[in-house]
Amino acid sequence: MADKLPVLAVLGGTGNLGLGLAGRWALAGYEVVIGSRAADKAIAAADELRKLCASRGRADARVSGKDNRAAAEASQIVALTVPFENQKAVLEVVKPVVQGKVFIDATVPLVPPRVARVQLPAEGSAGRIAQNLLGEGVKVVSAFQNVAADLLQSGDALDCDVLVCGDSKEAREQVVSLVQAAGMRGFHAGSLDNGAAADALTSVLIFVNKQYGCHAGIRLTGVPEGKS
Ligand SMILES: NC(=O)c1ccc[n+]([C@@H]2O[C@H](COP(=O)([O-])OP(=O)(O)OC[C@H]3O[C@@H](n4cnc5c(N)ncnc54)[C@H](OP(=O)(O)O)[C@@H]3O)[C@@H](O)[C@H]2O)c1
């Protein structure tokens, strides 16, 4: 069964969110390639992640590390998990090798130092920036903006939902499956431009986290069980 699963790249996968997603997917049986600006850093992160997976009962986890471009090239689905200020630089590096692929953008357009204030870009959302730069040959889907990396990295059950936005229904469907594989409920949330709402919610959640000392997430209510 595992061989039928797509290979996943996590660009910037040496960081907080990327390690969390890569770990969840590896534990779910996916082959994961961690991407970094530096291949040796990616390889070291992959070594650590394999050990973590083994400690969580998955000694057969398939995790490797490459530079961002090679990771994207080696994978069928590519996720981007770098700070907003570095988004375009990484997109430029991988653009030639992600054509025809599903590209998950988890970038949130936060503008330090006021990260708890919504400051959306002129394009509307980070996902739209990615789509504009990568071109129509790439199926960009935005997701995971509202999930705390600390919770993903923990071995704990996750108690939050993920809004999945993209202009291709088929691509959204694949990402909803990856949300479920990572242990959450994922919902089709409309066009890529709707990702602006999830981008904006992140600043709201950062404010809530500071106010209440927590890792808040979002929950959709009223959706029948089994519809995620
Ligand atoms: N942290 C969260 O809880 C969370 C939750 C939801 C969404 N997000 C979003 O996910 C993205 C990543 O967040 P994070 O907390 O994981 O970030 P992070 O740990 O600070 O950075 C992630 C990775 O970005 C790469 N990077 C750093 N500077 C770079 C540069 N100048 N050029 C290219 N790559 C660079 C680094 O990888 P290499 O050095 O290996 O290249 C780093 O490990 C952000 O857009 C954030 O808003 C985060």
JSON list of N, CA and C in Angstrom, two decimals, residues 152-214:
[
{"chain": "A", "resi": 152, "resn": "LEU", "atom": "N", "xyz": [1.97, 19.80, 16.24]},
{"chain": "A", "resi": 152, "resn": "LEU", "atom": "CA", "xyz": [2.30, 18.82, 15.20]},
{"chain": "A", "resi": 152, "resn": "LEU", "atom": "C", "xyz": [3.52, 17.98, 15.62]},
{"chain": "A", "resi": 153, "resn": "GLN", "atom": "N", "xyz": [4.49, 18.66, 16.22]},
{"chain": "A", "resi": 153, "resn": "GLN", "atom": "CA", "xyz": [5.72, 17.94, 16.59]},
{"chain": "A", "resi": 153, "resn": "GLN", "atom": "C", "xyz": [5.50, 17.02, 17.78]},
{"chain": "A", "resi": 154, "resn": "SER", "atom": "N", "xyz": [4.52, 17.33, 18.59]},
{"chain": "A", "resi": 154, "resn": "SER", "atom": "CA", "xyz": [4.23, 16.46, 19.73]},
{"chain": "A", "resi": 154, "resn": "SER", "atom": "C", "xyz": [3.64, 15.15, 19.21]},
{"chain": "A", "resi": 155, "resn": "GLY", "atom": "N", "xyz": [3.66, 14.16, 20.03]},
{"chain": "A", "resi": 155, "resn": "GLY", "atom": "CA", "xyz": [3.02, 12.90, 19.62]},
{"chain": "A", "resi": 155, "resn": "GLY", "atom": "C", "xyz": [1.55, 12.88, 19.96]},
{"chain": "A", "resi": 156, "resn": "ASP", "atom": "N", "xyz": [1.03, 14.00, 20.42]},
{"chain": "A", "resi": 156, "resn": "ASP", "atom": "CA", "xyz": [-0.35, 14.04, 20.92]},
{"chain": "A", "resi": 156, "resn": "ASP", "atom": "C", "xyz": [-1.37, 14.02, 19.79]},
{"chain": "A", "resi": 157, "resn": "ALA", "atom": "N", "xyz": [-2.57, 13.58, 20.12]},
{"chain": "A", "resi": 157, "resn": "ALA", "atom": "CA", "xyz": [-3.68, 13.67, 19.17]},
{"chain": "A", "resi": 157, "resn": "ALA", "atom": "C", "xyz": [-3.97, 15.16, 18.91]},
{"chain": "A", "resi": 158, "resn": "LEU", "atom": "N", "xyz": [-4.36, 15.47, 17.68]},
{"chain": "A", "resi": 158, "resn": "LEU", "atom": "CA", "xyz": [-4.58, 16.87, 17.31]},
{"chain": "A", "resi": 158, "resn": "LEU", "atom": "C", "xyz": [-6.07, 17.19, 17.34]},
{"chain": "A", "resi": 159, "resn": "ASP", "atom": "N", "xyz": [-6.37, 18.36, 17.88]},
{"chain": "A", "resi": 159, "resn": "ASP", "atom": "CA", "xyz": [-7.76, 18.74, 18.09]},
{"chain": "A", "resi": 159, "resn": "ASP", "atom": "C", "xyz": [-8.05, 20.02, 17.29]},
{"chain": "A", "resi": 160, "resn": "CYS", "atom": "N", "xyz": [-7.82, 19.96, 15.99]},
{"chain": "A", "resi": 160, "resn": "CYS", "atom": "CA", "xyz": [-8.07, 21.16, 15.18]},
{"chain": "A", "resi": 160, "resn": "CYS", "atom": "C", "xyz": [-8.36, 20.77, 13.73]},
{"chain": "A", "resi": 161, "resn": "ASP", "atom": "N", "xyz": [-8.94, 21.71, 13.00]},
{"chain": "A", "resi": 161, "resn": "ASP", "atom": "CA", "xyz": [-9.29, 21.50, 11.60]},
{"chain": "A", "resi": 161, "resn": "ASP", "atom": "C", "xyz": [-8.38, 22.34, 10.70]},
{"chain": "A", "resi": 162, "resn": "VAL", "atom": "N", "xyz": [-8.37, 21.96, 9.42]},
{"chain": "A", "resi": 162, "resn": "VAL", "atom": "CA", "xyz": [-7.54, 22.66, 8.45]},
{"chain": "A", "resi": 162, "resn": "VAL", "atom": "C", "xyz": [-8.39, 23.08, 7.25]},
{"chain": "A", "resi": 163, "resn": "LEU", "atom": "N", "xyz": [-8.31, 24.35, 6.90]},
{"chain": "A", "resi": 163, "resn": "LEU", "atom": "CA", "xyz": [-9.01, 24.84, 5.71]},
{"chain": "A", "resi": 163, "resn": "LEU", "atom": "C", "xyz": [-8.10, 24.64, 4.50]},
{"chain": "A", "resi": 164, "resn": "VAL", "atom": "N", "xyz": [-8.64, 24.01, 3.47]},
{"chain": "A", "resi": 164, "resn": "VAL", "atom": "CA", "xyz": [-7.84, 23.67, 2.29]},
{"chain": "A", "resi": 164, "resn": "VAL", "atom": "C", "xyz": [-8.39, 24.47, 1.10]},
{"chain": "A", "resi": 165, "resn": "CYS", "atom": "N", "xyz": [-7.60, 25.39, 0.59]},
{"chain": "A", "resi": 165, "resn": "CYS", "atom": "CA", "xyz": [-8.06, 26.29, -0.48]},
{"chain": "A", "resi": 165, "resn": "CYS", "atom": "C", "xyz": [-7.22, 26.12, -1.74]},
{"chain": "A", "resi": 166, "resn": "GLY", "atom": "N", "xyz": [-7.89, 26.02, -2.87]},
{"chain": "A", "resi": 166, "resn": "GLY", "atom": "CA", "xyz": [-7.16, 25.89, -4.13]},
{"chain": "A", "resi": 166, "resn": "GLY", "atom": "C", "xyz": [-8.13, 25.87, -5.28]},
{"chain": "A", "resi": 167, "resn": "ASP", "atom": "N", "xyz": [-7.64, 26.20, -6.46]},
{"chain": "A", "resi": 167, "resn": "ASP", "atom": "CA", "xyz": [-8.54, 26.31, -7.61]},
{"chain": "A", "resi": 167, "resn": "ASP", "atom": "C", "xyz": [-8.79, 24.97, -8.29]},
{"chain": "A", "resi": 168, "resn": "SER", "atom": "N", "xyz": [-7.99, 23.95, -7.94]},
{"chain": "A", "resi": 168, "resn": "SER", "atom": "CA", "xyz": [-8.21, 22.61, -8.49]},
{"chain": "A", "resi": 168, "resn": "SER", "atom": "C", "xyz": [-8.84, 21.73, -7.42]},
{"chain": "A", "resi": 169, "resn": "LYS", "atom": "N", "xyz": [-10.04, 21.22, -7.72]},
{"chain": "A", "resi": 169, "resn": "LYS", "atom": "CA", "xyz": [-10.73, 20.36, -6.75]},
{"chain": "A", "resi": 169, "resn": "LYS", "atom": "C", "xyz": [-9.92, 19.09, -6.49]},
{"chain": "A", "resi": 170, "resn": "GLU", "atom": "N", "xyz": [-9.35, 18.55, -7.56]},
{"chain": "A", "resi": 170, "resn": "GLU", "atom": "CA", "xyz": [-8.58, 17.31, -7.43]},
{"chain": "A", "resi": 170, "resn": "GLU", "atom": "C", "xyz": [-7.36, 17.54, -6.53]},
{"chain": "A", "resi": 171, "resn": "ALA", "atom": "N", "xyz": [-6.71, 18.69, -6.71]},
{"chain": "A", "resi": 171, "resn": "ALA", "atom": "CA", "xyz": [-5.54, 18.98, -5.87]},
{"chain": "A", "resi": 171, "resn": "ALA", "atom": "C", "xyz": [-5.96, 19.18, -4.42]},
{"chain": "A", "resi": 172, "resn": "ARG", "atom": "N", "xyz": [-7.08, 19.88, -4.21]},
{"chain": "A", "resi": 172, "resn": "ARG", "atom": "CA", "xyz": [-7.58, 20.05, -2.84]},
{"chain": "A", "resi": 172, "resn": "ARG", "atom": "C", "xyz": [-7.84, 18.69, -2.21]},
{"chain": "A", "resi": 173, "resn": "GLU", "atom": "N", "xyz": [-8.43, 17.80, -3.00]},
{"chain": "A", "resi": 173, "resn": "GLU", "atom": "CA", "xyz": [-8.75, 16.46, -2.49]},
{"chain": "A", "resi": 173, "resn": "GLU", "atom": "C", "xyz": [-7.49, 15.75, -1.99]},
{"chain": "A", "resi": 174, "resn": "GLN", "atom": "N", "xyz": [-6.42, 15.87, -2.75]},
{"chain": "A", "resi": 174, "resn": "GLN", "atom": "CA", "xyz": [-5.16, 15.22, -2.33]},
{"chain": "A", "resi": 174, "resn": "GLN", "atom": "C", "xyz": [-4.65, 15.83, -1.03]},
{"chain": "A", "resi": 175, "resn": "VAL", "atom": "N", "xyz": [-4.82, 17.15, -0.90]},
{"chain": "A", "resi": 175, "resn": "VAL", "atom": "CA", "xyz": [-4.33, 17.81, 0.32]},
{"chain": "A", "resi": 175, "resn": "VAL", "atom": "C", "xyz": [-5.22, 17.48, 1.51]},
{"chain": "A", "resi": 176, "resn": "VAL", "atom": "N", "xyz": [-6.53, 17.38, 1.28]},
{"chain": "A", "resi": 176, "resn": "VAL", "atom": "CA", "xyz": [-7.42, 16.94, 2.37]},
{"chain": "A", "resi": 176, "resn": "VAL", "atom": "C", "xyz": [-6.97, 15.58, 2.89]},
{"chain": "A", "resi": 177, "resn": "SER", "atom": "N", "xyz": [-6.57, 14.69, 1.98]},
{"chain": "A", "resi": 177, "resn": "SER", "atom": "CA", "xyz": [-6.07, 13.37, 2.40]},
{"chain": "A", "resi": 177, "resn": "SER", "atom": "C", "xyz": [-4.81, 13.50, 3.25]},
{"chain": "A", "resi": 178, "resn": "LEU", "atom": "N", "xyz": [-3.95, 14.45, 2.87]},
{"chain": "A", "resi": 178, "resn": "LEU", "atom": "CA", "xyz": [-2.72, 14.64, 3.64]},
{"chain": "A", "resi": 178, "resn": "LEU", "atom": "C", "xyz": [-3.00, 15.26, 5.01]},
{"chain": "A", "resi": 179, "resn": "VAL", "atom": "N", "xyz": [-4.02, 16.09, 5.08]},
{"chain": "A", "resi": 179, "resn": "VAL", "atom": "CA", "xyz": [-4.43, 16.64, 6.39]},
{"chain": "A", "resi": 179, "resn": "VAL", "atom": "C", "xyz": [-4.87, 15.49, 7.29]},
{"chain": "A", "resi": 180, "resn": "GLN", "atom": "N", "xyz": [-5.68, 14.61, 6.72]},
{"chain": "A", "resi": 180, "resn": "GLN", "atom": "CA", "xyz": [-6.18, 13.47, 7.50]},
{"chain": "A", "resi": 180, "resn": "GLN", "atom": "C", "xyz": [-5.02, 12.56, 7.91]},
{"chain": "A", "resi": 181, "resn": "ALA", "atom": "N", "xyz": [-4.07, 12.36, 7.00]},
{"chain": "A", "resi": 181, "resn": "ALA", "atom": "CA", "xyz": [-2.91, 11.52, 7.32]},
{"chain": "A", "resi": 181, "resn": "ALA", "atom": "C", "xyz": [-2.11, 12.12, 8.48]},
{"chain": "A", "resi": 182, "resn": "ALA", "atom": "N", "xyz": [-2.13, 13.46, 8.56]},
{"chain": "A", "resi": 182, "resn": "ALA", "atom": "CA", "xyz": [-1.40, 14.13, 9.64]},
{"chain": "A", "resi": 182, "resn": "ALA", "atom": "C", "xyz": [-2.21, 14.17, 10.94]},
{"chain": "A", "resi": 183, "resn": "GLY", "atom": "N", "xyz": [-3.42, 13.63, 10.90]},
{"chain": "A", "resi": 183, "resn": "GLY", "atom": "CA", "xyz": [-4.18, 13.49, 12.14]},
{"chain": "A", "resi": 183, "resn": "GLY", "atom": "C", "xyz": [-5.22, 14.55, 12.42]},
{"chain": "A", "resi": 184, "resn": "MET", "atom": "N", "xyz": [-5.63, 15.28, 11.37]},
{"chain": "A", "resi": 184, "resn": "MET", "atom": "CA", "xyz": [-6.62, 16.35, 11.56]},
{"chain": "A", "resi": 184, "resn": "MET", "atom": "C", "xyz": [-7.76, 16.18, 10.58]},
{"chain": "A", "resi": 185, "resn": "ARG", "atom": "N", "xyz": [-8.79, 17.00, 10.75]},
{"chain": "A", "resi": 185, "resn": "ARG", "atom": "CA", "xyz": [-9.86, 17.06, 9.76]},
{"chain": "A", "resi": 185, "resn": "ARG", "atom": "C", "xyz": [-9.51, 18.16, 8.77]},
{"chain": "A", "resi": 186, "resn": "GLY", "atom": "N", "xyz": [-9.60, 17.85, 7.50]},
{"chain": "A", "resi": 186, "resn": "GLY", "atom": "CA", "xyz": [-9.36, 18.86, 6.46]},
{"chain": "A", "resi": 186, "resn": "GLY", "atom": "C", "xyz": [-10.63, 19.10, 5.68]},
{"chain": "A", "resi": 187, "resn": "PHE", "atom": "N", "xyz": [-10.88, 20.35, 5.32]},
{"chain": "A", "resi": 187, "resn": "PHE", "atom": "CA", "xyz": [-12.11, 20.70, 4.62]},
{"chain": "A", "resi": 187, "resn": "PHE", "atom": "C", "xyz": [-11.82, 21.50, 3.35]},
{"chain": "A", "resi": 188, "resn": "HIS", "atom": "N", "xyz": [-12.49, 21.13, 2.27]},
{"chain": "A", "resi": 188, "resn": "HIS", "atom": "CA", "xyz": [-12.47, 21.97, 1.08]},
{"chain": "A", "resi": 188, "resn": "HIS", "atom": "C", "xyz": [-13.03, 23.33, 1.49]},
{"chain": "A", "resi": 189, "resn": "ALA", "atom": "N", "xyz": [-12.27, 24.39, 1.25]},
{"chain": "A", "resi": 189, "resn": "ALA", "atom": "CA", "xyz": [-12.70, 25.72, 1.69]},
{"chain": "A", "resi": 189, "resn": "ALA", "atom": "C", "xyz": [-12.71, 26.71, 0.52]},
{"chain": "A", "resi": 190, "resn": "GLY", "atom": "N", "xyz": [-12.77, 26.16, -0.70]},
{"chain": "A", "resi": 190, "resn": "GLY", "atom": "CA", "xyz": [-12.97, 27.04, -1.85]},
{"chain": "A", "resi": 190, "resn": "GLY", "atom": "C", "xyz": [-11.70, 27.41, -2.58]},
{"chain": "A", "resi": 191, "resn": "SER", "atom": "N", "xyz": [-11.80, 28.48, -3.34]},
{"chain": "A", "resi": 191, "resn": "SER", "atom": "CA", "xyz": [-10.73, 28.87, -4.25]},
{"chain": "A", "resi": 191, "resn": "SER", "atom": "C", "xyz": [-9.47, 29.29, -3.51]},
{"chain": "A", "resi": 192, "resn": "LEU", "atom": "N", "xyz": [-8.39, 29.34, -4.24]},
{"chain": "A", "resi": 192, "resn": "LEU", "atom": "CA", "xyz": [-7.11, 29.72, -3.63]},
{"chain": "A", "resi": 192, "resn": "LEU", "atom": "C", "xyz": [-7.21, 31.09, -2.96]},
{"chain": "A", "resi": 193, "resn": "ASP", "atom": "N", "xyz": [-7.98, 31.99, -3.53]},
{"chain": "A", "resi": 193, "resn": "ASP", "atom": "CA", "xyz": [-8.11, 33.32, -2.92]},
{"chain": "A", "resi": 193, "resn": "ASP", "atom": "C", "xyz": [-8.76, 33.26, -1.54]},
{"chain": "A", "resi": 194, "resn": "ASN", "atom": "N", "xyz": [-9.56, 32.22, -1.29]},
{"chain": "A", "resi": 194, "resn": "ASN", "atom": "CA", "xyz": [-10.15, 32.07, 0.05]},
{"chain": "A", "resi": 194, "resn": "ASN", "atom": "C", "xyz": [-9.09, 31.80, 1.11]},
{"chain": "A", "resi": 195, "resn": "GLY", "atom": "N", "xyz": [-7.90, 31.40, 0.66]},
{"chain": "A", "resi": 195, "resn": "GLY", "atom": "CA", "xyz": [-6.80, 31.19, 1.61]},
{"chain": "A", "resi": 195, "resn": "GLY", "atom": "C", "xyz": [-6.47, 32.44, 2.39]},
{"chain": "A", "resi": 196, "resn": "ALA", "atom": "N", "xyz": [-6.89, 33.60, 1.89]},
{"chain": "A", "resi": 196, "resn": "ALA", "atom": "CA", "xyz": [-6.67, 34.85, 2.63]},
{"chain": "A", "resi": 196, "resn": "ALA", "atom": "C", "xyz": [-7.31, 34.78, 4.01]},
{"chain": "A", "resi": 197, "resn": "ALA", "atom": "N", "xyz": [-8.45, 34.09, 4.08]},
{"chain": "A", "resi": 197, "resn": "ALA", "atom": "CA", "xyz": [-9.15, 34.01, 5.38]},
{"chain": "A", "resi": 197, "resn": "ALA", "atom": "C", "xyz": [-8.32, 33.20, 6.38]},
{"chain": "A", "resi": 198, "resn": "ALA", "atom": "N", "xyz": [-7.75, 32.09, 5.90]},
{"chain": "A", "resi": 198, "resn": "ALA", "atom": "CA", "xyz": [-6.91, 31.29, 6.80]},
{"chain": "A", "resi": 198, "resn": "ALA", "atom": "C", "xyz": [-5.63, 32.05, 7.15]},
{"chain": "A", "resi": 199, "resn": "ASP", "atom": "N", "xyz": [-5.06, 32.75, 6.17]},
{"chain": "A", "resi": 199, "resn": "ASP", "atom": "CA", "xyz": [-3.88, 33.58, 6.46]},
{"chain": "A", "resi": 199, "resn": "ASP", "atom": "C", "xyz": [-4.20, 34.57, 7.57]},
{"chain": "A", "resi": 200, "resn": "ALA", "atom": "N", "xyz": [-5.35, 35.25, 7.43]},
{"chain": "A", "resi": 200, "resn": "ALA", "atom": "CA", "xyz": [-5.73, 36.27, 8.41]},
{"chain": "A", "resi": 200, "resn": "ALA", "atom": "C", "xyz": [-6.00, 35.66, 9.78]},
{"chain": "A", "resi": 201, "resn": "LEU", "atom": "N", "xyz": [-6.62, 34.47, 9.77]},
{"chain": "A", "resi": 201, "resn": "LEU", "atom": "CA", "xyz": [-6.94, 33.81, 11.06]},
{"chain": "A", "resi": 201, "resn": "LEU", "atom": "C", "xyz": [-5.69, 33.54, 11.87]},
{"chain": "A", "resi": 202, "resn": "THR", "atom": "N", "xyz": [-4.56, 33.33, 11.20]},
{"chain": "A", "resi": 202, "resn": "THR", "atom": "CA", "xyz": [-3.33, 33.03, 11.95]},
{"chain": "A", "resi": 202, "resn": "THR", "atom": "C", "xyz": [-2.98, 34.17, 12.89]},
{"chain": "A", "resi": 203, "resn": "SER", "atom": "N", "xyz": [-3.10, 35.40, 12.42]},
{"chain": "A", "resi": 203, "resn": "SER", "atom": "CA", "xyz": [-2.81, 36.53, 13.32]},
{"chain": "A", "resi": 203, "resn": "SER", "atom": "C", "xyz": [-3.79, 36.57, 14.47]},
{"chain": "A", "resi": 204, "resn": "VAL", "atom": "N", "xyz": [-5.04, 36.23, 14.20]},
{"chain": "A", "resi": 204, "resn": "VAL", "atom": "CA", "xyz": [-6.04, 36.17, 15.27]},
{"chain": "A", "resi": 204, "resn": "VAL", "atom": "C", "xyz": [-5.62, 35.12, 16.31]},
{"chain": "A", "resi": 205, "resn": "LEU", "atom": "N", "xyz": [-5.19, 33.94, 15.81]},
{"chain": "A", "resi": 205, "resn": "LEU", "atom": "CA", "xyz": [-4.79, 32.86, 16.71]},
{"chain": "A", "resi": 205, "resn": "LEU", "atom": "C", "xyz": [-3.54, 33.23, 17.51]},
{"chain": "A", "resi": 206, "resn": "ILE", "atom": "N", "xyz": [-2.61, 33.95, 16.87]},
{"chain": "A", "resi": 206, "resn": "ILE", "atom": "CA", "xyz": [-1.41, 34.39, 17.59]},
{"chain": "A", "resi": 206, "resn": "ILE", "atom": "C", "xyz": [-1.81, 35.31, 18.74]},
{"chain": "A", "resi": 207, "resn": "PHE", "atom": "N", "xyz": [-2.78, 36.18, 18.47]},
{"chain": "A", "resi": 207, "resn": "PHE", "atom": "CA", "xyz": [-3.27, 37.08, 19.53]},
{"chain": "A", "resi": 207, "resn": "PHE", "atom": "C", "xyz": [-3.90, 36.26, 20.65]},
{"chain": "A", "resi": 208, "resn": "VAL", "atom": "N", "xyz": [-4.74, 35.31, 20.28]},
{"chain": "A", "resi": 208, "resn": "VAL", "atom": "CA", "xyz": [-5.41, 34.46, 21.28]},
{"chain": "A", "resi": 208, "resn": "VAL", "atom": "C", "xyz": [-4.37, 33.68, 22.10]},
{"chain": "A", "resi": 209, "resn": "ASN", "atom": "N", "xyz": [-3.36, 33.16, 21.41]},
{"chain": "A", "resi": 209, "resn": "ASN", "atom": "CA", "xyz": [-2.32, 32.39, 22.11]},
{"chain": "A", "resi": 209, "resn": "ASN", "atom": "C", "xyz": [-1.63, 33.24, 23.16]},
{"chain": "A", "resi": 210, "resn": "LYS", "atom": "N", "xyz": [-1.32, 34.49, 22.78]},
{"chain": "A", "resi": 210, "resn": "LYS", "atom": "CA", "xyz": [-0.65, 35.38, 23.73]},
{"chain": "A", "resi": 210, "resn": "LYS", "atom": "C", "xyz": [-1.57, 35.71, 24.90]},
{"chain": "A", "resi": 211, "resn": "GLN", "atom": "N", "xyz": [-2.82, 35.93, 24.58]},
{"chain": "A", "resi": 211, "resn": "GLN", "atom": "CA", "xyz": [-3.79, 36.33, 25.60]},
{"chain": "A", "resi": 211, "resn": "GLN", "atom": "C", "xyz": [-4.02, 35.21, 26.62]},
{"chain": "A", "resi": 212, "resn": "TYR", "atom": "N", "xyz": [-4.11, 33.97, 26.12]},
{"chain": "A", "resi": 212, "resn": "TYR", "atom": "CA", "xyz": [-4.53, 32.87, 26.99]},
{"chain": "A", "resi": 212, "resn": "TYR", "atom": "C", "xyz": [-3.42, 31.84, 27.24]},
{"chain": "A", "resi": 213, "resn": "GLY", "atom": "N", "xyz": [-2.22, 32.07, 26.68]},
{"chain": "A", "resi": 213, "resn": "GLY", "atom": "CA", "xyz": [-1.12, 31.15, 26.93]},
{"chain": "A", "resi": 213, "resn": "GLY", "atom": "C", "xyz": [-1.40, 29.75, 26.44]},
{"chain": "A", "resi": 214, "resn": "CYS", "atom": "N", "xyz": [-1.75, 29.65, 25.15]},
{"chain": "A", "resi": 214, "resn": "CYS", "atom": "CA", "xyz": [-2.17, 28.33, 24.62]},
{"chain": "A", "resi": 214, "resn": "CYS", "atom": "C", "xyz": [-1.72, 28.19, 23.16]}
]
